[in-house]
Backbone as JSON Lines, residues from 0, in Angstrom:
{"i":0,"aa":"M","n":[3.8,-16.04,0.38],"ca":[3.71,-16.2,1.8],"c":[2.27,-16.5,2.13]}
{"i":1,"aa":"L","n":[2.05,-17.52,2.9],"ca":[0.71,-17.89,3.36],"c":[0.72,-17.8,4.87]}
{"i":2,"aa":"L","n":[-0.18,-17.0,5.41],"ca":[-0.29,-16.83,6.85],"c":[-1.67,-17.27,7.28]}
{"i":3,"aa":"M","n":[-1.74,-18.03,8.32],"ca":[-3.03,-18.43,8.87],"c":[-3.03,-18.1,10.35]}
{"i":4,"aa":"A","n":[-4.17,-17.65,10.83],"ca":[-4.25,-17.31,12.24],"c":[-5.68,-17.46,12.71]}
{"i":5,"aa":"T","n":[-5.82,-17.56,14.0],"ca":[-7.15,-17.58,14.61],"c":[-7.19,-16.46,15.63]}
{"i":6,"aa":"F","n":[-8.2,-15.6,15.5],"ca":[-8.33,-14.44,16.38],"c":[-9.76,-14.31,16.83]}
{"i":7,"aa":"G","n":[-9.97,-13.5,17.82],"ca":[-11.32,-13.12,18.21],"c":[-11.8,-13.82,19.45]}
{"i":8,"aa":"A","n":[-12.93,-13.35,19.93],"ca":[-13.57,-13.97,21.09],"c":[-14.43,-15.11,20.59]}
{"i":9,"aa":"A","n":[-15.12,-15.75,21.47],"ca":[-15.95,-16.89,21.08],"c":[-17.07,-16.44,20.15]}
{"i":10,"aa":"P","n":[-17.34,-17.13,19.04],"ca":[-16.48,-18.18,18.53],"c":[-15.29,-17.56,17.79]}
{"i":11,"aa":"A","n":[-14.16,-18.23,17.83],"ca":[-12.96,-17.72,17.18],"c":[-13.17,-17.72,15.67]}
{"i":12,"aa":"A","n":[-12.67,-16.66,15.03],"ca":[-12.79,-16.54,13.58],"c":[-11.46,-16.92,12.94]}
{"i":13,"aa":"A","n":[-11.49,-17.88,12.05],"ca":[-10.27,-18.28,11.35],"c":[-10.16,-17.45,10.08]}
{"i":14,"aa":"W","n":[-8.96,-17.05,9.75],"ca":[-8.75,-16.31,8.52],"c":[-7.46,-16.77,7.9]}
{"i":15,"aa":"E","n":[-7.32,-16.46,6.65],"ca":[-6.15,-16.88,5.89],"c":[-5.7,-15.71,5.03]}
{"i":16,"aa":"M","n":[-4.38,-15.51,4.94],"ca":[-3.84,-14.4,4.17],"c":[-2.73,-14.92,3.28]}
{"i":17,"aa":"Q","n":[-2.77,-14.51,2.02],"ca":[-1.74,-14.92,1.07],"c":[-1.2,-13.7,0.36]}
{"i":18,"aa":"S","n":[0.13,-13.55,0.37],"ca":[0.78,-12.45,-0.33],"c":[0.65,-12.65,-1.83]}
{"i":19,"aa":"L","n":[0.49,-11.54,-2.56],"ca":[0.31,-11.59,-4.01],"c":[1.49,-10.87,-4.68]}
{"i":20,"aa":"A","n":[2.61,-11.59,-4.83],"ca":[3.84,-10.99,-5.35],"c":[3.66,-10.45,-6.77]}
{"i":21,"aa":"Q","n":[2.99,-11.18,-7.64],"ca":[2.83,-10.71,-9.01],"c":[1.97,-9.45,-9.07]}
{"i":22,"aa":"L","n":[0.95,-9.38,-8.23],"ca":[0.12,-8.18,-8.2],"c":[0.93,-6.97,-7.75]}
{"i":23,"aa":"R","n":[1.81,-7.16,-6.77],"ca":[2.7,-6.05,-6.33],"c":[3.49,-5.51,-7.5]}
{"i":24,"aa":"T","n":[4.12,-6.41,-8.25],"ca":[4.94,-6.02,-9.4],"c":[4.09,-5.32,-10.45]}
{"i":25,"aa":"D","n":[2.93,-5.88,-10.72],"ca":[2.05,-5.31,-11.74],"c":[1.52,-3.94,-11.35]}
{"i":26,"aa":"V","n":[1.22,-3.73,-10.08],"ca":[0.75,-2.41,-9.62],"c":[1.85,-1.37,-9.82]}
{"i":27,"aa":"R","n":[3.08,-1.71,-9.46],"ca":[4.19,-0.76,-9.67],"c":[4.34,-0.43,-11.15]}
{"i":28,"aa":"S","n":[4.25,-1.44,-11.99],"ca":[4.35,-1.21,-13.44],"c":[3.24,-0.29,-13.93]}
{"i":29,"aa":"E","n":[2.02,-0.51,-13.46],"ca":[0.89,0.33,-13.88],"c":[1.05,1.77,-13.38]}
{"i":30,"aa":"I","n":[1.54,1.92,-12.16],"ca":[1.79,3.28,-11.64],"c":[2.81,3.98,-12.54]}
{"i":31,"aa":"N","n":[3.86,3.27,-12.93],"ca":[4.88,3.87,-13.77],"c":[4.38,4.16,-15.18]}
{"i":32,"aa":"V","n":[3.45,3.37,-15.7],"ca":[2.84,3.69,-17.0],"c":[2.14,5.04,-16.91]}
{"i":33,"aa":"V","n":[1.35,5.24,-15.84],"ca":[0.62,6.49,-15.67],"c":[1.6,7.65,-15.48]}
{"i":34,"aa":"R","n":[2.62,7.45,-14.67],"ca":[3.6,8.52,-14.43],"c":[4.32,8.89,-15.73]}
{"i":35,"aa":"A","n":[4.65,7.91,-16.55],"ca":[5.32,8.17,-17.83],"c":[4.41,9.0,-18.75]}
{"i":36,"aa":"Q","n":[3.12,8.72,-18.72],"ca":[2.18,9.48,-19.55],"c":[2.16,10.96,-19.18]}
{"i":37,"aa":"Y","n":[2.5,11.26,-17.93],"ca":[2.54,12.64,-17.45],"c":[3.95,13.22,-17.42]}
{"i":38,"aa":"G","n":[4.91,12.49,-17.99],"ca":[6.29,12.97,-18.04],"c":[6.98,12.99,-16.69]}
{"i":39,"aa":"L","n":[6.54,12.15,-15.77],"ca":[7.1,12.11,-14.42],"c":[8.16,11.01,-14.32]}
{"i":40,"aa":"P","n":[9.08,11.16,-13.37],"ca":[10.08,10.1,-13.17],"c":[9.42,8.79,-12.76]}
{"i":41,"aa":"L","n":[9.96,7.69,-13.26],"ca":[9.47,6.37,-12.87],"c":[9.93,6.06,-11.45]}
{"i":42,"aa":"L","n":[9.15,5.28,-10.75],"ca":[9.45,4.94,-9.36],"c":[10.25,3.65,-9.28]}
{"i":43,"aa":"R","n":[11.32,3.7,-8.5],"ca":[12.13,2.5,-8.24],"c":[11.52,1.74,-7.07]}
{"i":44,"aa":"P","n":[11.67,0.42,-7.08],"ca":[11.2,-0.34,-5.91],"c":[12.09,-0.05,-4.7]}
{"i":45,"aa":"S","n":[11.47,0.04,-3.54],"ca":[12.17,0.3,-2.29],"c":[11.85,-0.81,-1.29]}
{"i":46,"aa":"R","n":[12.87,-1.5,-0.84],"ca":[12.64,-2.55,0.18],"c":[12.11,-1.98,1.49]}
{"i":47,"aa":"P","n":[12.68,-0.87,2.0],"ca":[12.13,-0.33,3.25],"c":[10.66,0.07,3.12]}
{"i":48,"aa":"L","n":[10.3,0.73,2.02],"ca":[8.9,1.1,1.83],"c":[8.03,-0.14,1.62]}
{"i":49,"aa":"G","n":[8.58,-1.14,0.96],"ca":[7.85,-2.39,0.79],"c":[7.58,-3.09,2.11]}
{"i":50,"aa":"R","n":[8.57,-3.06,3.02],"ca":[8.36,-3.65,4.34],"c":[7.31,-2.87,5.12]}
{"i":51,"aa":"A","n":[7.33,-1.54,4.99],"ca":[6.32,-0.73,5.67],"c":[4.93,-1.04,5.14]}
{"i":52,"aa":"A","n":[4.8,-1.15,3.83],"ca":[3.5,-1.46,3.23],"c":[3.03,-2.85,3.66]}
{"i":53,"aa":"A","n":[3.93,-3.82,3.65],"ca":[3.58,-5.2,4.04],"c":[3.12,-5.26,5.49]}
{"i":54,"aa":"Q","n":[3.82,-4.57,6.37],"ca":[3.44,-4.56,7.78],"c":[2.05,-3.95,7.95]}
{"i":55,"aa":"H","n":[1.78,-2.87,7.22],"ca":[0.5,-2.19,7.36],"c":[-0.65,-3.04,6.81]}
{"i":56,"aa":"V","n":[-0.44,-3.67,5.66],"ca":[-1.47,-4.55,5.1],"c":[-1.76,-5.69,6.07]}
{"i":57,"aa":"Y","n":[-0.7,-6.27,6.62],"ca":[-0.87,-7.36,7.59],"c":[-1.64,-6.88,8.82]}
{"i":58,"aa":"E","n":[-1.26,-5.72,9.34],"ca":[-1.93,-5.17,10.53],"c":[-3.41,-4.91,10.27]}
{"i":59,"aa":"M","n":[-3.72,-4.34,9.09],"ca":[-5.13,-4.08,8.77],"c":[-5.92,-5.39,8.68]}
{"i":60,"aa":"A","n":[-5.3,-6.43,8.11],"ca":[-5.98,-7.72,8.0],"c":[-6.2,-8.34,9.38]}
{"i":61,"aa":"V","n":[-5.18,-8.33,10.21],"ca":[-5.27,-8.95,11.53],"c":[-6.26,-8.23,12.42]}
{"i":62,"aa":"L","n":[-6.22,-6.9,12.4],"ca":[-7.05,-6.11,13.32],"c":[-8.39,-5.71,12.71]}
{"i":63,"aa":"G","n":[-8.6,-5.98,11.43],"ca":[-9.89,-5.73,10.81],"c":[-10.24,-4.28,10.63]}
{"i":64,"aa":"Y","n":[-9.25,-3.43,10.34],"ca":[-9.54,-2.01,10.09],"c":[-8.97,-1.63,8.73]}
{"i":65,"aa":"F","n":[-9.36,-0.46,8.25],"ca":[-8.84,0.05,6.99],"c":[-8.59,1.54,7.18]}
{"i":66,"aa":"G","n":[-7.34,1.96,7.03],"ca":[-7.02,3.38,7.18],"c":[-5.53,3.62,7.18]}
{"i":67,"aa":"H","n":[-5.17,4.87,7.03],"ca":[-3.76,5.25,6.96],"c":[-3.1,5.27,8.33]}
{"i":68,"aa":"G","n":[-3.84,5.6,9.34],"ca":[-3.29,5.59,10.69],"c":[-3.21,4.17,11.23]}
{"i":69,"aa":"S","n":[-2.67,4.05,12.41],"ca":[-2.58,2.74,13.07],"c":[-3.38,2.79,14.36]}
{"i":70,"aa":"P","n":[-3.79,1.63,14.86],"ca":[-4.55,1.61,16.11],"c":[-3.79,2.25,17.28]}
{"i":71,"aa":"N","n":[-2.46,2.28,17.22],"ca":[-1.69,2.92,18.29],"c":[-1.62,4.43,18.1]}
{"i":72,"aa":"R","n":[-2.42,4.94,17.18],"ca":[-2.55,6.37,16.87],"c":[-1.35,6.95,16.12]}
{"i":73,"aa":"A","n":[-0.46,6.12,15.64],"ca":[0.66,6.61,14.84],"c":[0.14,7.07,13.49]}
{"i":74,"aa":"S","n":[0.64,8.19,13.02],"ca":[0.28,8.65,11.69],"c":[0.97,7.76,10.66]}
{"i":75,"aa":"F","n":[0.52,7.82,9.42],"ca":[1.19,7.01,8.42],"c":[2.64,7.46,8.25]}
{"i":76,"aa":"A","n":[2.91,8.76,8.35],"ca":[4.29,9.24,8.22],"c":[5.16,8.73,9.36]}
{"i":77,"aa":"G","n":[4.62,8.7,10.57],"ca":[5.36,8.17,11.7],"c":[5.65,6.68,11.54]}
{"i":78,"aa":"R","n":[4.67,5.96,11.03],"ca":[4.85,4.52,10.78],"c":[5.9,4.3,9.7]}
{"i":79,"aa":"L","n":[5.83,5.08,8.62],"ca":[6.8,4.91,7.52],"c":[8.21,5.29,7.96]}
{"i":80,"aa":"A","n":[8.34,6.26,8.85],"ca":[9.66,6.67,9.32],"c":[10.38,5.54,10.05]}
{"i":81,"aa":"L","n":[9.65,4.59,10.6],"ca":[10.27,3.44,11.26],"c":[11.0,2.55,10.25]}
{"i":82,"aa":"Y","n":[10.55,2.55,9.01],"ca":[11.13,1.69,7.97],"c":[11.98,2.48,6.98]}
{"i":83,"aa":"Y","n":[11.59,3.7,6.7],"ca":[12.2,4.55,5.68],"c":[12.64,5.82,6.4]}
{"i":84,"aa":"A","n":[13.73,5.69,7.13],"ca":[14.14,6.72,8.09],"c":[14.56,8.03,7.41]}
{"i":85,"aa":"P","n":[14.15,9.16,8.01],"ca":[14.55,10.47,7.49],"c":[15.93,10.91,7.97]}
{"i":86,"aa":"R","n":[16.48,10.22,8.98],"ca":[17.77,10.61,9.55],"c":[18.86,10.65,8.48]}
{"i":87,"aa":"G","n":[19.64,11.72,8.51],"ca":[20.77,11.85,7.6],"c":[20.42,12.44,6.25]}
{"i":88,"aa":"Y","n":[19.2,12.82,6.05],"ca":[18.78,13.4,4.78],"c":[18.29,14.82,5.01]}
{"i":89,"aa":"A","n":[18.56,15.7,4.04],"ca":[18.11,17.08,4.14],"c":[16.6,17.19,3.93]}
{"i":90,"aa":"S","n":[16.05,16.32,3.09],"ca":[14.61,16.33,2.88],"c":[14.09,14.9,2.83]}
{"i":91,"aa":"W","n":[12.84,14.75,3.25],"ca":[12.2,13.44,3.35],"c":[10.7,13.65,3.17]}
{"i":92,"aa":"Y","n":[10.13,12.97,2.19],"ca":[8.69,13.05,1.94],"c":[8.16,11.65,1.72]}
{"i":93,"aa":"V","n":[6.97,11.39,2.24],"ca":[6.32,10.1,2.04],"c":[4.84,10.3,1.73]}
{"i":94,"aa":"G","n":[4.26,9.3,1.09],"ca":[2.83,9.3,0.8],"c":[2.34,7.87,0.78]}
{"i":95,"aa":"E","n":[1.03,7.7,0.77],"ca":[0.49,6.35,0.82],"c":[-0.87,6.3,0.13]}
{"i":96,"aa":"T","n":[-1.1,5.2,-0.58],"ca":[-2.42,4.9,-1.11],"c":[-2.79,3.49,-0.66]}
{"i":97,"aa":"L","n":[-4.06,3.31,-0.34],"ca":[-4.56,2.01,0.12],"c":[-5.81,1.64,-0.67]}
{"i":98,"aa":"L","n":[-6.07,0.35,-0.74],"ca":[-7.28,-0.13,-1.4],"c":[-7.67,-1.47,-0.81]}
{"i":99,"aa":"W","n":[-8.96,-1.69,-0.63],"ca":[-9.44,-3.05,-0.38],"c":[-10.6,-3.28,-1.3]}
{"i":100,"aa":"W","n":[-10.69,-4.52,-1.79],"ca":[-11.65,-4.84,-2.84],"c":[-11.98,-6.32,-2.76]}
{"i":101,"aa":"A","n":[-13.17,-6.66,-3.22],"ca":[-13.52,-8.08,-3.34],"c":[-12.61,-8.7,-4.39]}
{"i":102,"aa":"V","n":[-12.17,-9.9,-4.14],"ca":[-11.24,-10.56,-5.06],"c":[-12.01,-11.12,-6.24]}
{"i":103,"aa":"P","n":[-11.38,-11.3,-7.38],"ca":[-10.05,-10.84,-7.74],"c":[-10.09,-9.42,-8.29]}
{"i":104,"aa":"I","n":[-8.93,-8.8,-8.36],"ca":[-8.79,-7.46,-8.94],"c":[-7.45,-7.4,-9.65]}
{"i":105,"aa":"Q","n":[-7.43,-6.7,-10.75],"ca":[-6.22,-6.57,-11.56],"c":[-5.51,-5.26,-11.24]}
{"i":106,"aa":"A","n":[-4.2,-5.23,-11.5],"ca":[-3.39,-4.04,-11.22],"c":[-3.92,-2.81,-11.94]}
{"i":107,"aa":"Q","n":[-4.3,-2.96,-13.18],"ca":[-4.79,-1.81,-13.94],"c":[-6.04,-1.21,-13.28]}
{"i":108,"aa":"T","n":[-6.93,-2.06,-12.78],"ca":[-8.14,-1.59,-12.1],"c":[-7.79,-0.87,-10.81]}
{"i":109,"aa":"I","n":[-6.82,-1.4,-10.07],"ca":[-6.38,-0.75,-8.82],"c":[-5.91,0.67,-9.1]}
{"i":110,"aa":"V","n":[-5.04,0.82,-10.08],"ca":[-4.48,2.14,-10.38],"c":[-5.57,3.06,-10.93]}
{"i":111,"aa":"Q","n":[-6.5,2.54,-11.73],"ca":[-7.61,3.35,-12.23],"c":[-8.48,3.85,-11.08]}
{"i":112,"aa":"L","n":[-8.76,2.98,-10.11],"ca":[-9.56,3.39,-8.95],"c":[-8.84,4.48,-8.16]}
{"i":113,"aa":"W","n":[-7.56,4.31,-7.92],"ca":[-6.8,5.35,-7.22],"c":[-6.82,6.65,-8.02]}
{"i":114,"aa":"F","n":[-6.7,6.55,-9.32],"ca":[-6.62,7.74,-10.16],"c":[-7.93,8.53,-10.15]}
{"i":115,"aa":"R","n":[-9.04,7.88,-9.88],"ca":[-10.35,8.56,-9.83],"c":[-10.53,9.37,-8.55]}
{"i":116,"aa":"S","n":[-9.73,9.09,-7.54],"ca":[-9.81,9.8,-6.27],"c":[-8.8,10.95,-6.29]}
{"i":117,"aa":"P","n":[-9.25,12.19,-6.09],"ca":[-8.31,13.32,-6.15],"c":[-7.1,13.17,-5.22]}
{"i":118,"aa":"S","n":[-7.31,12.71,-4.0],"ca":[-6.18,12.6,-3.06],"c":[-5.22,11.49,-3.49]}
{"i":119,"aa":"H","n":[-5.75,10.38,-3.98],"ca":[-4.87,9.3,-4.44],"c":[-4.15,9.68,-5.73]}
{"i":120,"aa":"R","n":[-4.85,10.38,-6.59],"ca":[-4.25,10.86,-7.85],"c":[-3.04,11.76,-7.56]}
{"i":121,"aa":"R","n":[-3.2,12.64,-6.55],"ca":[-2.08,13.53,-6.17],"c":[-0.86,12.7,-5.75]}
{"i":122,"aa":"E","n":[-1.08,11.62,-5.01],"ca":[0.04,10.78,-4.59],"c":[0.69,10.1,-5.81]}
{"i":123,"aa":"L","n":[-0.13,9.54,-6.68],"ca":[0.4,8.84,-7.86],"c":[1.21,9.77,-8.76]}
{"i":124,"aa":"L","n":[0.77,11.04,-8.84],"ca":[1.41,11.99,-9.75],"c":[2.34,12.99,-9.06]}
{"i":125,"aa":"A","n":[2.65,12.76,-7.79],"ca":[3.56,13.67,-7.08],"c":[4.94,13.58,-7.72]}
{"i":126,"aa":"P","n":[5.41,14.68,-8.31],"ca":[6.69,14.62,-9.03],"c":[7.9,14.37,-8.13]}
{"i":127,"aa":"R","n":[7.79,14.67,-6.86],"ca":[8.96,14.52,-5.99],"c":[9.27,13.06,-5.64]}
{"i":128,"aa":"F","n":[8.28,12.17,-5.69],"ca":[8.51,10.79,-5.3],"c":[9.43,10.08,-6.29]}
{"i":129,"aa":"R","n":[10.33,9.26,-5.73],"ca":[11.29,8.5,-6.55],"c":[11.24,7.0,-6.28]}
{"i":130,"aa":"E","n":[10.64,6.61,-5.14],"ca":[10.62,5.2,-4.76],"c":[9.22,4.8,-4.32]}
{"i":131,"aa":"V","n":[8.95,3.5,-4.42],"ca":[7.66,2.98,-3.98],"c":[7.86,1.57,-3.43]}
{"i":132,"aa":"G","n":[7.1,1.25,-2.41],"ca":[7.03,-0.1,-1.88],"c":[5.57,-0.51,-1.88]}
{"i":133,"aa":"I","n":[5.29,-1.68,-2.39],"ca":[3.91,-2.11,-2.53],"c":[3.71,-3.46,-1.85]}
{"i":134,"aa":"A","n":[2.58,-3.59,-1.18],"ca":[2.17,-4.87,-0.61],"c":[0.78,-5.17,-1.11]}
{"i":135,"aa":"A","n":[0.55,-6.44,-1.4],"ca":[-0.78,-6.89,-1.82],"c":[-1.02,-8.27,-1.23]}
{"i":136,"aa":"A","n":[-2.19,-8.45,-0.67],"ca":[-2.51,-9.73,-0.06],"c":[-3.99,-10.04,-0.26]}
{"i":137,"aa":"E","n":[-4.26,-11.3,-0.43],"ca":[-5.64,-11.78,-0.47],"c":[-5.94,-12.35,0.91]}
{"i":138,"aa":"V","n":[-7.04,-11.91,1.48],"ca":[-7.4,-12.31,2.83],"c":[-8.79,-12.95,2.81]}
{"i":139,"aa":"A","n":[-8.86,-14.16,3.27],"ca":[-10.15,-14.86,3.36],"c":[-10.6,-14.88,4.81]}
{"i":140,"aa":"G","n":[-11.81,-14.46,5.06],"ca":[-12.36,-14.51,6.41],"c":[-11.88,-13.41,7.33]}
{"i":141,"aa":"A","n":[-11.44,-12.29,6.77],"ca":[-10.96,-11.19,7.61],"c":[-12.13,-10.59,8.38]}
{"i":142,"aa":"G","n":[-11.87,-10.23,9.62],"ca":[-12.91,-9.67,10.47],"c":[-13.02,-8.16,10.35]}
{"i":143,"aa":"G","n":[-13.65,-7.57,11.34],"ca":[-13.79,-6.12,11.39],"c":[-14.55,-5.57,10.2]}
{"i":144,"aa":"V","n":[-14.01,-4.51,9.6],"ca":[-14.7,-3.85,8.48],"c":[-14.86,-4.77,7.28]}
{"i":145,"aa":"Y","n":[-14.11,-5.85,7.22],"ca":[-14.17,-6.76,6.08],"c":[-15.29,-7.79,6.24]}
{"i":146,"aa":"A","n":[-15.86,-7.89,7.42],"ca":[-17.05,-8.71,7.7],"c":[-16.93,-10.15,7.22]}
{"i":147,"aa":"G","n":[-15.73,-10.73,7.35],"ca":[-15.55,-12.13,7.0],"c":[-15.45,-12.41,5.51]}
{"i":148,"aa":"R","n":[-15.45,-11.35,4.69],"ca":[-15.38,-11.55,3.24],"c":[-13.97,-11.91,2.81]}
{"i":149,"aa":"Q","n":[-13.87,-12.39,1.59],"ca":[-12.58,-12.61,0.95],"c":[-12.25,-11.32,0.21]}
{"i":150,"aa":"V","n":[-11.14,-10.67,0.58],"ca":[-10.79,-9.37,0.02],"c":[-9.32,-9.34,-0.39]}
{"i":151,"aa":"T","n":[-9.03,-8.39,-1.25],"ca":[-7.64,-8.07,-1.59],"c":[-7.32,-6.74,-0.94]}
{"i":152,"aa":"L","n":[-6.22,-6.68,-0.2],"ca":[-5.72,-5.44,0.4],"c":[-4.45,-5.04,-0.33]}
{"i":153,"aa":"V","n":[-4.36,-3.78,-0.69],"ca":[-3.18,-3.27,-1.39],"c":[-2.73,-1.98,-0.71]}
{"i":154,"aa":"G","n":[-1.46,-1.87,-0.46],"ca":[-0.86,-0.65,0.08],"c":[0.33,-0.26,-0.76]}
{"i":155,"aa":"A","n":[0.4,1.02,-1.12],"ca":[1.55,1.55,-1.85],"c":[2.1,2.72,-1.05]}
{"i":156,"aa":"D","n":[3.36,2.6,-0.64],"ca":[4.02,3.65,0.12],"c":[5.07,4.3,-0.77]}
{"i":157,"aa":"F","n":[4.98,5.62,-0.89],"ca":[5.84,6.41,-1.78],"c":[6.84,7.2,-0.95]}
{"i":158,"aa":"G","n":[8.02,7.45,-1.5],"ca":[8.98,8.24,-0.76],"c":[10.09,8.82,-1.6]}
{"i":159,"aa":"V","n":[10.75,9.78,-0.99],"ca":[11.98,10.35,-1.53],"c":[12.81,10.85,-0.35]}
{"i":160,"aa":"R","n":[14.1,10.6,-0.42],"ca":[15.04,11.12,0.59],"c":[16.19,11.73,-0.18]}
{"i":161,"aa":"R","n":[16.58,12.94,0.24],"ca":[17.71,13.61,-0.43],"c":[18.59,14.27,0.59]}
């Protein structure tokens, strides 16, 4: 998917965003390699979580911010519930890891960087999670915190419903 848009006040800043399907697949594979090393269940791909991750990566690129919350003050759990609904389940848990980096970056490096952070490591190794949705995009000329640089944005949303 290639998205192009023009945003901002004068002068308008043009930016370009391209989805990285192979990187999404590779990140999930790398997460599962790490989980297998710890004897944890492998994560299945989830379309609802994938849509949530894709929407969030897109929103961060368009609005030029980086974070788990949204500009409308929704928590990440509230945002994920819109895509991965808790209704009808006795239990529902979600988690999220995010990364932005100068391009290019490999899946193994992404997972290693997450693993070095205690909070991200907890998400990657949470035994209760069974599903994951991943979004990855390369963004050229993104504004805000990205300062017009060419960056890769990656979001991984984890979940379980029972």
